[in-house]
Short mmCIF file of C-alpha atoms and ligand atoms in Angstrom, two decimals:
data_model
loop_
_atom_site.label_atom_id
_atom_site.label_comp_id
_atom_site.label_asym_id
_atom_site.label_seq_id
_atom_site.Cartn_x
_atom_site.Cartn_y
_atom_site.Cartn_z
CA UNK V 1 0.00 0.00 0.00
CA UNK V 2 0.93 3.48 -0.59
CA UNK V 3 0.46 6.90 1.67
CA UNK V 4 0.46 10.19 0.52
CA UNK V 5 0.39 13.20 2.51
CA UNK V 6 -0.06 16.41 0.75
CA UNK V 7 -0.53 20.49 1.76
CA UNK V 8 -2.04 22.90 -0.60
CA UNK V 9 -4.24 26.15 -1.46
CA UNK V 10 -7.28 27.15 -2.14
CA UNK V 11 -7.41 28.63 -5.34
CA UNK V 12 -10.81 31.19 -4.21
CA UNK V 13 -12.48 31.50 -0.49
CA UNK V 14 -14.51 28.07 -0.50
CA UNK V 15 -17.69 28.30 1.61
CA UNK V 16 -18.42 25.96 4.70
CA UNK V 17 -20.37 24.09 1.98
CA UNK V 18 -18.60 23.72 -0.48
CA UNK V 19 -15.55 21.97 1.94
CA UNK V 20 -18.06 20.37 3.57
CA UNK V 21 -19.02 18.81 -0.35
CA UNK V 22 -15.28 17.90 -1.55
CA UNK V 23 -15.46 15.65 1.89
CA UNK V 24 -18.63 13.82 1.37
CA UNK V 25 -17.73 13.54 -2.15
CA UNK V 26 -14.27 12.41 -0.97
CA UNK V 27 -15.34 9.90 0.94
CA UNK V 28 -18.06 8.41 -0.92
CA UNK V 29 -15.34 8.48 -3.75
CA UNK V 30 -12.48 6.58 -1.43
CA UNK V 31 -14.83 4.30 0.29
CA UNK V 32 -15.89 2.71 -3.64
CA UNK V 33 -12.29 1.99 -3.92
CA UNK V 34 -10.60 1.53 -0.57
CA UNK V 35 -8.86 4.54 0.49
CA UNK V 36 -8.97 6.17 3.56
CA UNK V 37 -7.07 9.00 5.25
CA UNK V 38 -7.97 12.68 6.23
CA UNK V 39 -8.84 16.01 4.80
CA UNK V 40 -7.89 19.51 7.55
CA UNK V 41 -8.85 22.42 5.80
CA UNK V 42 -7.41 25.56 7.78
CA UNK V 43 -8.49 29.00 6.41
CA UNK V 44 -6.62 29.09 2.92
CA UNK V 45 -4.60 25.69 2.90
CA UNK V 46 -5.60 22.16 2.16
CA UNK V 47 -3.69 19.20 4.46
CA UNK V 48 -4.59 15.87 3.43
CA UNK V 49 -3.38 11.89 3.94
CA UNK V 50 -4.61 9.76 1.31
CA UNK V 51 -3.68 5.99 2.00
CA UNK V 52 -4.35 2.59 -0.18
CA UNK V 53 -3.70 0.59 -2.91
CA UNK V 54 -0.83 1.82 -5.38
CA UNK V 55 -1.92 2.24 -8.69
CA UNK V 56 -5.73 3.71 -6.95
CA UNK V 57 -3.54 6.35 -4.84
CA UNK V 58 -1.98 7.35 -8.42
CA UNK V 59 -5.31 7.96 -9.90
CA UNK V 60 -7.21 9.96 -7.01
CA UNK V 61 -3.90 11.84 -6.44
CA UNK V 62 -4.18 12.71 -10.61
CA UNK V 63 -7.69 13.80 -9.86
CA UNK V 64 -6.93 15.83 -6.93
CA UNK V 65 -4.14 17.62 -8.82
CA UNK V 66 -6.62 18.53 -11.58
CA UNK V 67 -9.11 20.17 -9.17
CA UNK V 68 -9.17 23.82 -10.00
CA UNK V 69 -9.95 24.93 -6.48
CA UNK V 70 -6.77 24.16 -5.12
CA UNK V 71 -3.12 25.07 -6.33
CA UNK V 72 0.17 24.54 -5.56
CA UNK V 73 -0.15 20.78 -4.15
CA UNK V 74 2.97 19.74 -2.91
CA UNK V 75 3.82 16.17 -1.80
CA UNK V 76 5.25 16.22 1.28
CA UNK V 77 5.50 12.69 2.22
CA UNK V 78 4.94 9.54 0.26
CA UNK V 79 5.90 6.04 2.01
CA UNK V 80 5.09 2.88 -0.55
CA UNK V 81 5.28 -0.46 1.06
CA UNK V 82 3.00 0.09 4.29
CA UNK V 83 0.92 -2.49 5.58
CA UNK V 84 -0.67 -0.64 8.34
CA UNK V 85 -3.14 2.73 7.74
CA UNK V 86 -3.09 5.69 10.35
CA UNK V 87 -6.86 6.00 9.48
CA UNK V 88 -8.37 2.45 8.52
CA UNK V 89 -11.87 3.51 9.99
CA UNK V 90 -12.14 7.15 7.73
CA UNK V 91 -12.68 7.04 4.41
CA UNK V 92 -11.89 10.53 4.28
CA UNK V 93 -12.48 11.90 7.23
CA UNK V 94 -12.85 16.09 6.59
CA UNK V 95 -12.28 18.47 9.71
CA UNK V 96 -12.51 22.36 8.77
CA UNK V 97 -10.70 24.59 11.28
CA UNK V 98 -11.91 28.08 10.45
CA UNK V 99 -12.51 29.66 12.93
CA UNK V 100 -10.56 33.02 12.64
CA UNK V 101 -8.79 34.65 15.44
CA UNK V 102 -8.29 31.62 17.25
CA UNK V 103 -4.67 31.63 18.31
CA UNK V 104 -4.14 28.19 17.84
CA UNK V 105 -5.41 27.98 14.66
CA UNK V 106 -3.23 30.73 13.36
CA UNK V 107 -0.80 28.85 14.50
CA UNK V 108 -1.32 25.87 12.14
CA UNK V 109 -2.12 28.00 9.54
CA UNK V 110 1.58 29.64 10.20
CA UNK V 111 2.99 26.14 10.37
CA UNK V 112 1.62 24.86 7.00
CA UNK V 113 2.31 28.31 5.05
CA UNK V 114 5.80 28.05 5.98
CA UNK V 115 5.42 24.24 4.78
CA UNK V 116 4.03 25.21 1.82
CA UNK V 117 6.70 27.92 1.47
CA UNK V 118 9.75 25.75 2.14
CA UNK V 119 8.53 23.07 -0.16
CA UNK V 120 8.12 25.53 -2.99
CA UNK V 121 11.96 26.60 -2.85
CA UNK V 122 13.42 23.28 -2.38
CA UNK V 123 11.38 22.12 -5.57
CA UNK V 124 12.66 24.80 -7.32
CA UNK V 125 16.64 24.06 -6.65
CA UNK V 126 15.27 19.91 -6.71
CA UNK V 127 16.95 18.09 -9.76
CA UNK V 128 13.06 16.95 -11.24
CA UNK V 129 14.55 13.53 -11.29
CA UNK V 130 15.15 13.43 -7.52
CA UNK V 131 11.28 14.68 -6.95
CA UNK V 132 10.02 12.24 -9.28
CA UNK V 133 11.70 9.74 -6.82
CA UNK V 134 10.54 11.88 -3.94
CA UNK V 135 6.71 12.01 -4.93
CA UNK V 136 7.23 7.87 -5.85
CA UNK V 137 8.50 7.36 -2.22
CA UNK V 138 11.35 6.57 -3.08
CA UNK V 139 14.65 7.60 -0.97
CA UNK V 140 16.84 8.88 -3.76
CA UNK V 141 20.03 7.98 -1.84
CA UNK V 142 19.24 4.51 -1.94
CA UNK V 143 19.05 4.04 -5.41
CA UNK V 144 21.73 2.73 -6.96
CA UNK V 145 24.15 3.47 -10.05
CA UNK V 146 23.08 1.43 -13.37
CA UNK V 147 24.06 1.64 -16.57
CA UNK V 148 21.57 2.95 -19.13
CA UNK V 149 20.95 4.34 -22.56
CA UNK V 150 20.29 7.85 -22.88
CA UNK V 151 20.32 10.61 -25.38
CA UNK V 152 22.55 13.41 -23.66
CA UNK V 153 22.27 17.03 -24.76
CA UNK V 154 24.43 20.36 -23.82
CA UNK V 155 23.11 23.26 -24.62
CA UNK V 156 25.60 26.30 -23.68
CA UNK V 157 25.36 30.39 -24.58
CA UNK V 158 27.87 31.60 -27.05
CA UNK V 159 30.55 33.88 -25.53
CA UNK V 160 29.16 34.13 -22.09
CA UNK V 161 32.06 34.90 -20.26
CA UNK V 162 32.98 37.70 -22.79
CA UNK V 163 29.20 39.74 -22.92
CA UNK V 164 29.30 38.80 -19.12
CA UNK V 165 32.17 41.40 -18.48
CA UNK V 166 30.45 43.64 -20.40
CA UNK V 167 26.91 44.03 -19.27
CA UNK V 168 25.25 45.29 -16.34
CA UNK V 169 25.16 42.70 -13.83
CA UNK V 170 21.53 42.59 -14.15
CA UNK V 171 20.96 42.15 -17.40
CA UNK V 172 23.26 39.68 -17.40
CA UNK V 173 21.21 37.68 -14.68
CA UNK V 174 18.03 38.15 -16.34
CA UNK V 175 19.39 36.59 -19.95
CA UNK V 176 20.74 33.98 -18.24
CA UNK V 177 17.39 32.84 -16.63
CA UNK V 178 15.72 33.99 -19.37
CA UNK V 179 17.28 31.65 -21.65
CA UNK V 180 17.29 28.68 -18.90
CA UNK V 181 13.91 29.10 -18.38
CA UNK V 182 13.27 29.00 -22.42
CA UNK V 183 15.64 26.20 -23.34
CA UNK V 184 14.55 24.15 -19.73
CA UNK V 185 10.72 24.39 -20.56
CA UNK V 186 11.20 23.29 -23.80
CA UNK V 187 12.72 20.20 -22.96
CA UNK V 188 10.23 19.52 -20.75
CA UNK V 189 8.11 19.96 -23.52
CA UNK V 190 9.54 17.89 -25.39
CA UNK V 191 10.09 14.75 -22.91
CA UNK V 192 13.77 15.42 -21.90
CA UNK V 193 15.07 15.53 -18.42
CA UNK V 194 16.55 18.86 -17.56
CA UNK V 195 19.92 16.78 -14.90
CA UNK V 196 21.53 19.98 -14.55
CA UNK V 197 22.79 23.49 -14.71
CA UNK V 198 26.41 24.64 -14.80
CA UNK V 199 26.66 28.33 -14.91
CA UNK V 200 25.03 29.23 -18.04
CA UNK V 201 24.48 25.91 -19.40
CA UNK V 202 22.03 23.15 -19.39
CA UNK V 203 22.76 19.01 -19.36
CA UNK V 204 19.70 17.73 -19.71
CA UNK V 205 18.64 13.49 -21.26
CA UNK V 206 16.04 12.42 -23.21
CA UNK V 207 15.58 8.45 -23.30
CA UNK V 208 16.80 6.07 -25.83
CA UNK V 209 13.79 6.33 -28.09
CA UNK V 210 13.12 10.05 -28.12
CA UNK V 211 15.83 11.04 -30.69
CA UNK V 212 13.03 12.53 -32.67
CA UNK V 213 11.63 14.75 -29.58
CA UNK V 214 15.06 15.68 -29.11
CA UNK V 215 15.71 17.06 -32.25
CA UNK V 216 12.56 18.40 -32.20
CA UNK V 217 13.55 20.54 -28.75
CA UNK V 218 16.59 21.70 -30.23
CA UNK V 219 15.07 23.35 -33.25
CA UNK V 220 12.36 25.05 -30.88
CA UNK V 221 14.97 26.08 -28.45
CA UNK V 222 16.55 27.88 -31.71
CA UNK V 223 13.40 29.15 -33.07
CA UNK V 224 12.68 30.89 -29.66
CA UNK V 225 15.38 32.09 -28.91
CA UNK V 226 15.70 34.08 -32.53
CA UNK V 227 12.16 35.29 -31.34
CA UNK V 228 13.63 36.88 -28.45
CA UNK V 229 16.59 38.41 -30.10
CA UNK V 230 13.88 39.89 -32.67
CA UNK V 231 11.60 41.42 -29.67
CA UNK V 232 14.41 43.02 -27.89
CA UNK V 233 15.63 46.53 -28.57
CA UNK V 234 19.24 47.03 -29.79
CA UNK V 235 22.45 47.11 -27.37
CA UNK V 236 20.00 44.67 -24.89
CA UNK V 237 22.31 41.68 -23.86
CA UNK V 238 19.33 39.80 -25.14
CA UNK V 239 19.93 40.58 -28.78
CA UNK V 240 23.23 38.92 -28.71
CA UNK V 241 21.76 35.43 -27.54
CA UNK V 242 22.37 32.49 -29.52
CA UNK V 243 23.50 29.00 -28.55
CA UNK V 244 25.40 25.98 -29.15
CA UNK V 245 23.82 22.84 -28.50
CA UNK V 246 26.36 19.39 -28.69
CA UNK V 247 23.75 16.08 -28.71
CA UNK V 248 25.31 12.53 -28.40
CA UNK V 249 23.40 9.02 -27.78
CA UNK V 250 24.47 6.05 -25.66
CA UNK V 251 25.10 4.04 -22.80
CA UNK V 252 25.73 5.90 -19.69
CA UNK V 253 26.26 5.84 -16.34
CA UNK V 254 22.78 6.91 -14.38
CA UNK V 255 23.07 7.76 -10.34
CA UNK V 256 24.55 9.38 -7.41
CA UNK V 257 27.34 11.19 -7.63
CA UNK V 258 28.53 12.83 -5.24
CA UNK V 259 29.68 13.67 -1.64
CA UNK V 260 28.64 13.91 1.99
CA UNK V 261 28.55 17.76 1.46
CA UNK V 262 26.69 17.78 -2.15
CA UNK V 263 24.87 14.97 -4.09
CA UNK V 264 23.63 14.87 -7.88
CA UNK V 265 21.42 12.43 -9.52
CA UNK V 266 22.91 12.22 -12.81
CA UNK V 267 24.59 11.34 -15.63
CA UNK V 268 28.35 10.02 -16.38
CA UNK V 269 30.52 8.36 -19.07
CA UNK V 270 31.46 8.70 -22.57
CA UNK V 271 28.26 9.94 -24.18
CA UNK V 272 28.01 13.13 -21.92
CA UNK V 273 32.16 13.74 -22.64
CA UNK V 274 30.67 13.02 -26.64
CA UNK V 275 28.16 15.38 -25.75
CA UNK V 276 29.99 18.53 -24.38
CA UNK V 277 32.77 18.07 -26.79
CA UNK V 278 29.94 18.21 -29.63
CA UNK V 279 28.62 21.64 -28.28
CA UNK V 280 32.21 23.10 -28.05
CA UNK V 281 32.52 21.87 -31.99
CA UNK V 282 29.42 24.19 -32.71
CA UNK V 283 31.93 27.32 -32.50
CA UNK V 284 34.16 25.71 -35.16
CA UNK V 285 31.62 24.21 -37.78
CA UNK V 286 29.61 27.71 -37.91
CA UNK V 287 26.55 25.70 -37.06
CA UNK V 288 24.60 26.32 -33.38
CA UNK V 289 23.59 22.27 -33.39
CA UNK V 290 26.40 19.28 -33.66
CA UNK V 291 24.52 15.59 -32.87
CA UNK V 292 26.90 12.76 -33.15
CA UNK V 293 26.01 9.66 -35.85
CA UNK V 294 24.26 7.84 -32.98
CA UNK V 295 21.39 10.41 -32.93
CA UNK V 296 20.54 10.74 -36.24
CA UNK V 297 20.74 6.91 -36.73
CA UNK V 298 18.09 6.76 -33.79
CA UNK V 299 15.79 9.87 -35.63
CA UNK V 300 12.80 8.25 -37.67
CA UNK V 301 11.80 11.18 -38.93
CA UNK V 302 12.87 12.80 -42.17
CA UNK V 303 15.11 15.14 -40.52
CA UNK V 304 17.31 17.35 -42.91
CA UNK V 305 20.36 15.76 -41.91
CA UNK V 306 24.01 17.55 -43.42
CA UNK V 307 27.40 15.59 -42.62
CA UNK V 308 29.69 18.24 -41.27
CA UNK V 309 32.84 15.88 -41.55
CA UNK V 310 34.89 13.08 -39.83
CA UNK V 311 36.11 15.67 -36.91
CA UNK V 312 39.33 14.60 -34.48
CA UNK V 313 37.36 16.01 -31.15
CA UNK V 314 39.03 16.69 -27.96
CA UNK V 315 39.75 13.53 -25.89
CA UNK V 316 38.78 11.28 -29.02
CA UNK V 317 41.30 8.71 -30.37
CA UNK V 318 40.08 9.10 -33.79
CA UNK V 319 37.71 11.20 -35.54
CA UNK V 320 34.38 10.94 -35.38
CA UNK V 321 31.25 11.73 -38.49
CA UNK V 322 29.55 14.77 -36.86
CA UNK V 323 25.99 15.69 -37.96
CA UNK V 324 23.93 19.11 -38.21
CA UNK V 325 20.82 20.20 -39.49
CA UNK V 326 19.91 21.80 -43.18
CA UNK V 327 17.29 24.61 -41.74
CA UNK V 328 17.10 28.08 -41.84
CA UNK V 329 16.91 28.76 -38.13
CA UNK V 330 20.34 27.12 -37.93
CA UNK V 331 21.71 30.01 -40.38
CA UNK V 332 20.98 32.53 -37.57
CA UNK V 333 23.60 31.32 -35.66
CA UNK V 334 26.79 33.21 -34.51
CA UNK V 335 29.91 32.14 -32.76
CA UNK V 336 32.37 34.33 -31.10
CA UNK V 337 33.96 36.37 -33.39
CA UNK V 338 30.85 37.15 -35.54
CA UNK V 339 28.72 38.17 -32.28
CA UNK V 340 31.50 40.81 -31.53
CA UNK V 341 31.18 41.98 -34.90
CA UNK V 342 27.34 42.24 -35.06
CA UNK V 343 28.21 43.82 -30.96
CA UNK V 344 30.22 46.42 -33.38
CA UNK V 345 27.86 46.89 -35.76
CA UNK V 346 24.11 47.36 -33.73
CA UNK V 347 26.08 49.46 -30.72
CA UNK V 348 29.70 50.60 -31.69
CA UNK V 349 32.28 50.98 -30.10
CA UNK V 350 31.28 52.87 -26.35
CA UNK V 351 27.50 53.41 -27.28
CA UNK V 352 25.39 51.56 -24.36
CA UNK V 353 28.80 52.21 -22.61
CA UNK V 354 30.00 49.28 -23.55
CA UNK V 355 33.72 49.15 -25.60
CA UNK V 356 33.78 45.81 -27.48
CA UNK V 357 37.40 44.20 -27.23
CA UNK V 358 39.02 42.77 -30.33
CA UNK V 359 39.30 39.08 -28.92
CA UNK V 360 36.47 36.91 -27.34
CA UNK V 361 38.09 35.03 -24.55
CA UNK V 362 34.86 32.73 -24.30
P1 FAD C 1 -18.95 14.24 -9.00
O1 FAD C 1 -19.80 13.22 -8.32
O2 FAD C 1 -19.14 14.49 -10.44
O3 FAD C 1 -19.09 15.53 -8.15
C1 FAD C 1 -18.33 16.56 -8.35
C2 FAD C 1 -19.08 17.63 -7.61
O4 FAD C 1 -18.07 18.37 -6.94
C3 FAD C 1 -19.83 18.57 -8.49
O5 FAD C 1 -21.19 18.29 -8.57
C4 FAD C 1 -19.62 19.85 -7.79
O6 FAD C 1 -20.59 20.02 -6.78
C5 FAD C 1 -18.32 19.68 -7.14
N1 FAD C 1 -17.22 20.20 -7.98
C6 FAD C 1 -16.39 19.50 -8.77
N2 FAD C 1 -15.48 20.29 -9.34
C7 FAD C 1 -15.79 21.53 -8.94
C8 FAD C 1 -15.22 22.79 -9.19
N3 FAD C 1 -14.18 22.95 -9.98
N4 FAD C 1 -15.79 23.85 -8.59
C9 FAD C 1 -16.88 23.72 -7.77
N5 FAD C 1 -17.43 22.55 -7.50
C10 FAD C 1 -16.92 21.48 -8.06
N6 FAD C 1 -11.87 13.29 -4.52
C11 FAD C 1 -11.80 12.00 -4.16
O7 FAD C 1 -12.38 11.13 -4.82
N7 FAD C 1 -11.06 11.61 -3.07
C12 FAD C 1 -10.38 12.51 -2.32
O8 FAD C 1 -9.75 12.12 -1.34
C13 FAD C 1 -10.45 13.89 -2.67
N8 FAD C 1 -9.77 14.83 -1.98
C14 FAD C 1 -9.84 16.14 -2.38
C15 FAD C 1 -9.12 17.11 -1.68
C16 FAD C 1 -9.16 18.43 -2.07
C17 FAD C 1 -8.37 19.46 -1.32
C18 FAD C 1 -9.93 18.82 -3.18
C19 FAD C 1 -9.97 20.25 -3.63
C20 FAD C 1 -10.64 17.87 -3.90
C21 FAD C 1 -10.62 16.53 -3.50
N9 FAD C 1 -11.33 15.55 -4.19
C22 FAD C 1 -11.23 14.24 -3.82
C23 FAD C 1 -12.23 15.91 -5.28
C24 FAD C 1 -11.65 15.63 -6.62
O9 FAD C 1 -10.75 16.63 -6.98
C25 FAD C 1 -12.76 15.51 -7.68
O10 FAD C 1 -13.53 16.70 -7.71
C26 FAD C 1 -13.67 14.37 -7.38
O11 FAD C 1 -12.91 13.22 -7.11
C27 FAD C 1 -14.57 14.13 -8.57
O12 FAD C 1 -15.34 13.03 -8.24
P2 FAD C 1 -16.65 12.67 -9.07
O13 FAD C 1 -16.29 12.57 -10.51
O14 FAD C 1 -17.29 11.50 -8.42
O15 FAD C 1 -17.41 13.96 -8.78
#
């Protein structure tokens, strides 16, 4: 059996009634199919258990989520293998503490908003693959290395470190998330796994069969990004954003990695090294996407596919076919030394107070 215990918020003041409904049609719902647990509604937040068979759990929990008068459900426990409920007798038992200015019930309220609160934030620095083991009930420490096949994509902005000296801090932070949040969302999107972020780039995996989704994700990552270069106004950081992106497929090396002080769940091996050293390549072949032969033998779809060469790439003992794409968003791109030149041409030399440097140092 599986338990779940959840905190979220209402979404609009619910009447007396209307909690008083979700219970009865709660429990009327969990008794049909075995679950039982409890429902504490205080002022604005939901608190519930939900306890019972696996696979029903998943399904009421999927409901639950759905319900537009609550938001922001977080999972802050889930425990699979139990063989004993805390509430065998309720099929969902609903208690509504509302009464306002009670002290104690301000307290509670406290309490869970700074659950609610706390949750949010961790999520949000959470590797999604660590909460997916989380919200499973599974201890994420405990699971252990394995080798797998995985699609492995690196998707880095061109000349950082250069338009980083030169911008307003600011700016430069908001680009930056700007174009995490863009590229991160789309592989979402598309099905990939978004492992991590270091500094201004993204390592994210898609799984052995997605080579099509993947390719998919890179072109939309592209064709946003020239969107947001087009709706910015000249001598913005933002007009100067393009990216590399290096994709490799194969076996890998899926786990924890880590120390006692920091832990990733992640990816290792040979494909990822494949990977990087594909998205550094992107600089040299003029073209912002470099997959290696492995992902475009694993594409079904009709993909415009353009052999770049047999390239000798950094830590390889031989060189290797690299791919790219035949598409007109891929003509956009811009490596080092022609972003400095269009930096040149759209703000010359000292306008926006910035003085561009002859040589990109990366
Ligand atoms: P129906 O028999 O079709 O009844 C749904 C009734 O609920 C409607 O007639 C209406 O009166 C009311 N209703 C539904 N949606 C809305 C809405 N958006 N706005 C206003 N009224 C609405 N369901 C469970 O089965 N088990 C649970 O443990 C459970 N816990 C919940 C906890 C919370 C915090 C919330 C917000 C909802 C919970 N629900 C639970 C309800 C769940 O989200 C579904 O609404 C419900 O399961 C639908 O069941 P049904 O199809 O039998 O509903």
């Amino acid at each position: 059996m599986k338990r779940i215990i959840y905190i979220s918020t209402v979404n609009r003041h619910l009447s007396e009634e209307e909690v008083e409904s979700i219970g009865q049609i709660s429990a009327r719902n969990n008794h049909e199919v075995g679950i039982t647990g409890v429902l504490i509604a205080v002022h604005d937040y939901f608190f519930q258990v939900l306890e019972g068979d696996e696979d029903t759990i998943a399904n009421v929990v999927e409901r639950i989520r759905r319900d537009p008068r609550h938001r922001d459900m977080h999972i802050l426990k889930a425990e699979t293998g139990i063989s004993e409920r805390l509430f065998p007798k309720w099929s969902m038992r609903t208690i509504r503490l509302a009464k306002s200015g009670d002290v104690i019930l301000q307290a509670i309220r406290n309490l869970l908003q700074n659950i609610a609160q706390s949750h949010r934030i961790i999520e949000r620095y959470t590797q999604p693959s660590v909460l997916k083991f989380l919200t499973e009930g599974i201890n994420p420490l405990t699971v252990p290395p394995r080798k797998t096949e995985k699609i492995v994509l690196f998707c880095d902005m061109v000349g950082f470190s250069y338009l980083s000296d030169l911008f307003p801090v600011e700016e430069v932070a908001d680009v930056v998330n700007a174009f995490l949040e863009v590229c991160s969302i789309t592989l979402v999107e598309h099905g990939g796994v978004v492992a991590k972020y270091v500094g201004d780039c993204i390592i994210a995996y898609f799984e052995e069969g997605q080579a099509d989704e993947c390719i998919a994700a890179c072109l939309e990552i592209l064709r946003r990004i020239s969107e947001m270069r087009r709706n910015t106004h000249n001598c913005h950081l933002m007009k100067f954003l393009y990216c590399g992106i290096g994709v490799a497929a194969g076996t890998v090396i899926e786990g924890n990695f880590g120390s006692s002080v920091k832990m990733d769940y992640t990816v290792l091996g040979g494909t990822v090294n494949l990977a990087a050293r594909l998205e550094a390549l992107t600089h040299e072949i003029a073209k912002p996407i470099a997959l290696s032969k492995s992902v475009m033998e694993g594409a079904s779809r009709p993909w415009p596919f353009a052999l770049v060469g047999d390239l000798q790439l950094k830590g390889s003992s031989r060189p290797c076919p690299v791919y790219t794409l035949d598409h007109p968003l891929l003509d956009e791109f811009k490596g080092h030394t022609d972003l400095v030149e269009e930096m040149r041409q759209v703000c010359g030399d000292g306008v926006c107070g910035v003085v561009c440097p002859q040589t990109p140092n990366g």
